[in-house]
Protein backbone atom coordinates (compact mmCIF):
# COMPACT_ATOMS: atom_id res chain seq x y z
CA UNK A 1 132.38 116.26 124.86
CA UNK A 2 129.18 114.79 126.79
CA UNK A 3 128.22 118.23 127.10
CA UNK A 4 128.39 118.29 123.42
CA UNK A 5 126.54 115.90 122.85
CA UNK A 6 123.65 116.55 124.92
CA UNK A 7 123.15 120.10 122.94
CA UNK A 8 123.52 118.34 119.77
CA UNK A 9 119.99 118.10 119.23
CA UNK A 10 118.75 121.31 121.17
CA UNK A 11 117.56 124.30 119.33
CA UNK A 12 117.21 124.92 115.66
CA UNK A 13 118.59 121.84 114.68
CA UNK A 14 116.22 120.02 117.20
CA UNK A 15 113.91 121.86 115.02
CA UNK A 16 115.45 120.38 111.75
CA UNK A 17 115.11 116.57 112.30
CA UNK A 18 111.91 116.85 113.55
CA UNK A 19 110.81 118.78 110.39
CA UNK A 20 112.80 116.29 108.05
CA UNK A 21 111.57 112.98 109.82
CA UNK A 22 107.85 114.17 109.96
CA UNK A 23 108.17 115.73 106.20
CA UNK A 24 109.84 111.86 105.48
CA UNK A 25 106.79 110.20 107.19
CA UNK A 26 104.38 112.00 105.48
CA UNK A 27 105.67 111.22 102.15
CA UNK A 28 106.08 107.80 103.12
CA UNK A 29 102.03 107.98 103.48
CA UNK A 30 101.36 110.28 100.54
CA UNK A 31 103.34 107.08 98.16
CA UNK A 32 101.70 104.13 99.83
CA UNK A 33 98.55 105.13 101.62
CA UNK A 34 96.80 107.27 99.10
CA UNK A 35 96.77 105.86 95.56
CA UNK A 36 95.29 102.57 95.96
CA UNK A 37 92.26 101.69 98.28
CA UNK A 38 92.56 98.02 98.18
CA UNK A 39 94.52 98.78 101.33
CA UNK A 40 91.70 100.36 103.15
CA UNK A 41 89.49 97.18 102.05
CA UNK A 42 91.82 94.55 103.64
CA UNK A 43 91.85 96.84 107.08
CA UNK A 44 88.51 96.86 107.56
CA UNK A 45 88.80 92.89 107.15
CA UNK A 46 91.28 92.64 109.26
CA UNK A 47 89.38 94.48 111.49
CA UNK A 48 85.93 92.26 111.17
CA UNK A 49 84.24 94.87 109.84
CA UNK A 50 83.31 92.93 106.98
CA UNK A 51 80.10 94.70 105.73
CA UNK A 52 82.14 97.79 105.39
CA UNK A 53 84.69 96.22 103.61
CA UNK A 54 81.84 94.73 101.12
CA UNK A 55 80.47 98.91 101.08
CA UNK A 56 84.21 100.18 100.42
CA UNK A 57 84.61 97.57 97.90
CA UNK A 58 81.19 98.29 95.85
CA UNK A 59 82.12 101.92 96.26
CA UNK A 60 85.61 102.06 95.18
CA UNK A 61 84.98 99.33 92.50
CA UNK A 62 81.57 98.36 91.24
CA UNK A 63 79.46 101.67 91.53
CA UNK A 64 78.94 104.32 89.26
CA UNK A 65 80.46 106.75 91.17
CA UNK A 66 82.99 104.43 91.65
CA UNK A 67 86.17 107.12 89.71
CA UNK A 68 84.87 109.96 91.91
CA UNK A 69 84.98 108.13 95.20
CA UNK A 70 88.80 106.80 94.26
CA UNK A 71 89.24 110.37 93.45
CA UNK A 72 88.13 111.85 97.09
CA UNK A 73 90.10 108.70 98.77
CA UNK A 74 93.11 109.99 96.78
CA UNK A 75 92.57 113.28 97.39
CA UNK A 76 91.29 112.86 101.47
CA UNK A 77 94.28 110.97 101.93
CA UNK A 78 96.94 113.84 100.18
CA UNK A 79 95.14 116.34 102.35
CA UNK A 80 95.62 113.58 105.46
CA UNK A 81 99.55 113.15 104.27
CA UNK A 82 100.62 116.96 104.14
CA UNK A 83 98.92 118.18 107.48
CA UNK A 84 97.96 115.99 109.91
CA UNK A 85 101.85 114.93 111.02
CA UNK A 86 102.89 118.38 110.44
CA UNK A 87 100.54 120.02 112.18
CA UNK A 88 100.83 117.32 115.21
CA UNK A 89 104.64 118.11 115.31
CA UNK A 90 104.06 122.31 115.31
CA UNK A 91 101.30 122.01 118.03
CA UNK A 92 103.27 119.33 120.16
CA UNK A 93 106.79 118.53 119.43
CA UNK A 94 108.08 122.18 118.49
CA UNK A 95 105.36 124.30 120.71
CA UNK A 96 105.14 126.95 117.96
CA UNK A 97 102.30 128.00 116.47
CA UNK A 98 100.95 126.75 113.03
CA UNK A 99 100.81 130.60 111.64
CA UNK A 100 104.29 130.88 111.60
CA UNK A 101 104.58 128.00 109.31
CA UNK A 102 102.85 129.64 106.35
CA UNK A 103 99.44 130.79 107.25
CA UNK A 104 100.18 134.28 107.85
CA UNK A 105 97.19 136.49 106.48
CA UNK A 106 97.90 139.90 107.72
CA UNK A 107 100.31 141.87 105.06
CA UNK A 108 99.97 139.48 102.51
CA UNK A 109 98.40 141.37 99.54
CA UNK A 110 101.37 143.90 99.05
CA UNK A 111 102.79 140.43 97.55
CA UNK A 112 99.99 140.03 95.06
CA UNK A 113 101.17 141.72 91.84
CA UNK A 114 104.54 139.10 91.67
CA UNK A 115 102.65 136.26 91.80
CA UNK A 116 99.70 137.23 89.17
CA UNK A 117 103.05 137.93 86.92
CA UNK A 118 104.33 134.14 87.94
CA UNK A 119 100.82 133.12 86.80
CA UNK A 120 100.55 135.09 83.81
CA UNK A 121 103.86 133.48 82.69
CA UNK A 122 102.67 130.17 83.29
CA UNK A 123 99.74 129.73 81.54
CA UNK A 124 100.91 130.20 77.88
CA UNK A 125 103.50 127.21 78.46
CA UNK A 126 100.26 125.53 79.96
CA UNK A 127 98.20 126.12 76.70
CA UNK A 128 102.06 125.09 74.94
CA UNK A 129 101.98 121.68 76.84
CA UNK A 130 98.31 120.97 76.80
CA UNK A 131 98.66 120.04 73.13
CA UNK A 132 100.87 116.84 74.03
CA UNK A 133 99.71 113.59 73.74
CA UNK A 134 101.49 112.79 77.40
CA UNK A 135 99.40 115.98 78.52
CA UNK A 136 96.04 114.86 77.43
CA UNK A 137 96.63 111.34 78.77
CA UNK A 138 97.36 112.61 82.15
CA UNK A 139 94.41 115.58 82.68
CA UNK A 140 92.00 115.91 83.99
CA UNK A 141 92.02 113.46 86.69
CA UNK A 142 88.42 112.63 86.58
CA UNK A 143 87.62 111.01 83.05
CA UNK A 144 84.21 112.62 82.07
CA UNK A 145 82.06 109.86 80.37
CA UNK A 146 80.41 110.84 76.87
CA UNK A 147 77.93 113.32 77.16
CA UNK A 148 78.25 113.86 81.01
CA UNK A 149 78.57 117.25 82.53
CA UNK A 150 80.85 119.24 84.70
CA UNK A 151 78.52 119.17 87.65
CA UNK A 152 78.09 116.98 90.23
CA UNK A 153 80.90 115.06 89.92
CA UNK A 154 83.26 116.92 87.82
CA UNK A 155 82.72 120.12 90.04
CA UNK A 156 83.14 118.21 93.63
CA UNK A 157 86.45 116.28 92.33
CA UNK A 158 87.27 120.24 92.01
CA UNK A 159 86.39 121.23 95.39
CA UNK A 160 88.66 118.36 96.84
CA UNK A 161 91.76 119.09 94.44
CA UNK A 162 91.71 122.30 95.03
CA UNK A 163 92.28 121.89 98.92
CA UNK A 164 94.68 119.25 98.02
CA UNK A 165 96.80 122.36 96.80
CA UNK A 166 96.21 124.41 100.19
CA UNK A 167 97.46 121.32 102.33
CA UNK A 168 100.07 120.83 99.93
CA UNK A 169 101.56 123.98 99.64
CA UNK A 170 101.53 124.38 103.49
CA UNK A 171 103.50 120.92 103.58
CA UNK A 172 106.24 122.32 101.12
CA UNK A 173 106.12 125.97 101.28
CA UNK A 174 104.82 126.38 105.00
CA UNK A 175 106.09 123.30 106.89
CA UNK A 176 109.56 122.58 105.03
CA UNK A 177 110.68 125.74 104.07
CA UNK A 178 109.45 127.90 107.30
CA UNK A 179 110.66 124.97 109.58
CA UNK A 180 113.99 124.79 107.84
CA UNK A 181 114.52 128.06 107.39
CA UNK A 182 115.53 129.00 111.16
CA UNK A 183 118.94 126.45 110.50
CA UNK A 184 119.14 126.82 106.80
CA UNK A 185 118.16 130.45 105.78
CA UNK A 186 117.28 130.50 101.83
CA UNK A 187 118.92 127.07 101.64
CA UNK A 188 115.78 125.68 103.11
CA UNK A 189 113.94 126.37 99.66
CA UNK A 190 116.19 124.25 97.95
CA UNK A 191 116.15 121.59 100.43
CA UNK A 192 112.09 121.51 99.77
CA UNK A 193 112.37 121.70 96.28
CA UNK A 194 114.23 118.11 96.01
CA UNK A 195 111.43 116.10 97.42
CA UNK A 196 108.87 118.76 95.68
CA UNK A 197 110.21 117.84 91.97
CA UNK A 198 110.15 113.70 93.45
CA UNK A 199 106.31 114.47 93.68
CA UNK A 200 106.18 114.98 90.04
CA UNK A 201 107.92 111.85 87.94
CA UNK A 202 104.51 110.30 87.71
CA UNK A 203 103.42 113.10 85.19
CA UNK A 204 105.09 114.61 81.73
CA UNK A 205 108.65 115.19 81.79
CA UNK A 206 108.23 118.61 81.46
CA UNK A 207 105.86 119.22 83.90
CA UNK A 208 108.53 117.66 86.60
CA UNK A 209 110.91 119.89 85.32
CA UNK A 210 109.23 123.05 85.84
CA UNK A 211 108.04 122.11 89.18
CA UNK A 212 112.32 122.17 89.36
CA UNK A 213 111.47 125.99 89.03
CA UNK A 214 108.20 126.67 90.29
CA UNK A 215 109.23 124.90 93.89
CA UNK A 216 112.41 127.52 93.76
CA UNK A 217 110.23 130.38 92.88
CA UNK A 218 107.14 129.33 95.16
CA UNK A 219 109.44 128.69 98.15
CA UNK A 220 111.40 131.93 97.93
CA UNK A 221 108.32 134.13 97.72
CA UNK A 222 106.73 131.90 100.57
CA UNK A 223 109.73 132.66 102.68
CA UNK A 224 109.59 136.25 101.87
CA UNK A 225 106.24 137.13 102.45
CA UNK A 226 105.92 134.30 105.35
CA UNK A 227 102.35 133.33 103.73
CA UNK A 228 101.75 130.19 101.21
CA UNK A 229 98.21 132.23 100.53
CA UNK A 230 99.33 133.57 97.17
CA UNK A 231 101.20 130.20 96.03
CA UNK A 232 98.06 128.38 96.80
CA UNK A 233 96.22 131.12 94.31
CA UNK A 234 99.04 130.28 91.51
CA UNK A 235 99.07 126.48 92.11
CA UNK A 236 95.07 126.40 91.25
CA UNK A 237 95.02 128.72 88.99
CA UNK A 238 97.95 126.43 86.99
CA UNK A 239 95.92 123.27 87.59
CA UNK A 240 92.57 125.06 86.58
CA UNK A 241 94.23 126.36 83.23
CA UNK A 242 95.64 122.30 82.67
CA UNK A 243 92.22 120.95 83.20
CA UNK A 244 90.41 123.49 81.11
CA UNK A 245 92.46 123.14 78.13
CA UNK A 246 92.62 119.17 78.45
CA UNK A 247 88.73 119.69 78.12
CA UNK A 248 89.12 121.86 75.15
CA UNK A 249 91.14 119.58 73.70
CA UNK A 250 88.77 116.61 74.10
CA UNK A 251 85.55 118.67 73.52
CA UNK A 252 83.82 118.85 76.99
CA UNK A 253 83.91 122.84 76.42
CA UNK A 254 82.44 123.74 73.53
């Protein structure tokens, strides 16, 4: 029985609480530490660092800029939340390496044509849901003022959502499912897809539905073709159809 006991935690299910405890502690960040930056202000207080604190402040609060730089804070700290932890507990914890958890480039682009079919599919419901008043509320993230332009600010918000959608689509589809998988098999797509669809009840109701599907779809092909590379393709492609036809819609386009 002691014996037991000792090998309880050796091996793949070693493997499994670390994966489940770091994925829980970096969600635990991506809810608390990312969408407000008062937090960040009372630190550097705390800290004595008071003329930062006044900088932060002005920045986050009183500056024209002041959307965009809450924007990259959000953003920064989702890209923070979905790798650093991860990538701590691949490197030191689980001495693997970080390609086998998603990054895999060689072989990937015999698994192109399934997922420009997944995105082809996607965008008319896009276009569908884009018309909703709960769709226009929500997107695009960055509120263009009257008569202001995509670039700068519109086009650098761009740059830092879009690797938002690399680091999170190696947290769910790379680090879950691939770190699951050696325990679970194909059940490990379903155990990321739970915490995937939690991600989403901020947004439209049927946006957190379909991420229901998409993390099911998304995780199987990422386990298939051991690469995230192509879901990262379809997850900004989606995001770049929803914020080009909530600017339609509001006439930033045309």
């Amino acid at each position: 029985m002691s014996r037991l006991r000792r090998d309880y935690l050796t091996g793949d299910r070693r493997q499994v609480v670390v994966v489940l405890v770091v994925s829980a502690l970096s969600l635990t960040f991506l809810n608390f530490g990312t969408t407000n930056p008062a937090w960040f202000v009372s630190l550097l207080e705390m800290l004595g660092a008071g003329g930062w604190a006044e900088r932060a402040r002005s920045a986050f609060e009183g500056s024209d800029s002041a959307q965009l730089n809450r924007l990259v804070f959000w953003g920064g700290g989702q890209i923070l939340a979905y790798t650093l932890l991860p990538i701590a507990a691949v490197k030191l914890v689980l001495r693997d390496r970080i390609e086998n958890y998603g990054l895999r480039i060689r072989g990937v682009g015999s698994h192109g044509g399934i997922y420009a079919v997944l995105l082809g599919l996607s965008v008319p419901f896009v276009v569908i849901a884009s018309y909703t008043p709960a769709f226009q509320a929500k997107y695009p993230f960055y509120d263009l003022a009257p008569g202001e332009g995509l670039w700068p600010r519109m086009a650098i918000w761009w740059v830092i959502y879009g690797l938002q959608f690399v680091a999170l689509e190696f947290f769910f589809r790379g680090f879950m499912v691939h770190g699951l998988s050696p325990r679970f098999g194909y059940l490990s797509v379903f155990v990321m897809m739970v915490p995937y669809n939690m991600l989403h009840y901020g947004k439209p109701v049927l946006e957190a539905l379909a991420a229901i599907l998409g993390g099911i779809i998304l995780g199987s092909l990422a386990l298939r073709s051991r690469s995230i590379w192509w879901g990262v393709a379809v997850h900004v492609g989606v995001a770049a159809t929803m914020d080009a036809a909530a600017l339609a819609h509001k006439g930033f386009l045309w």
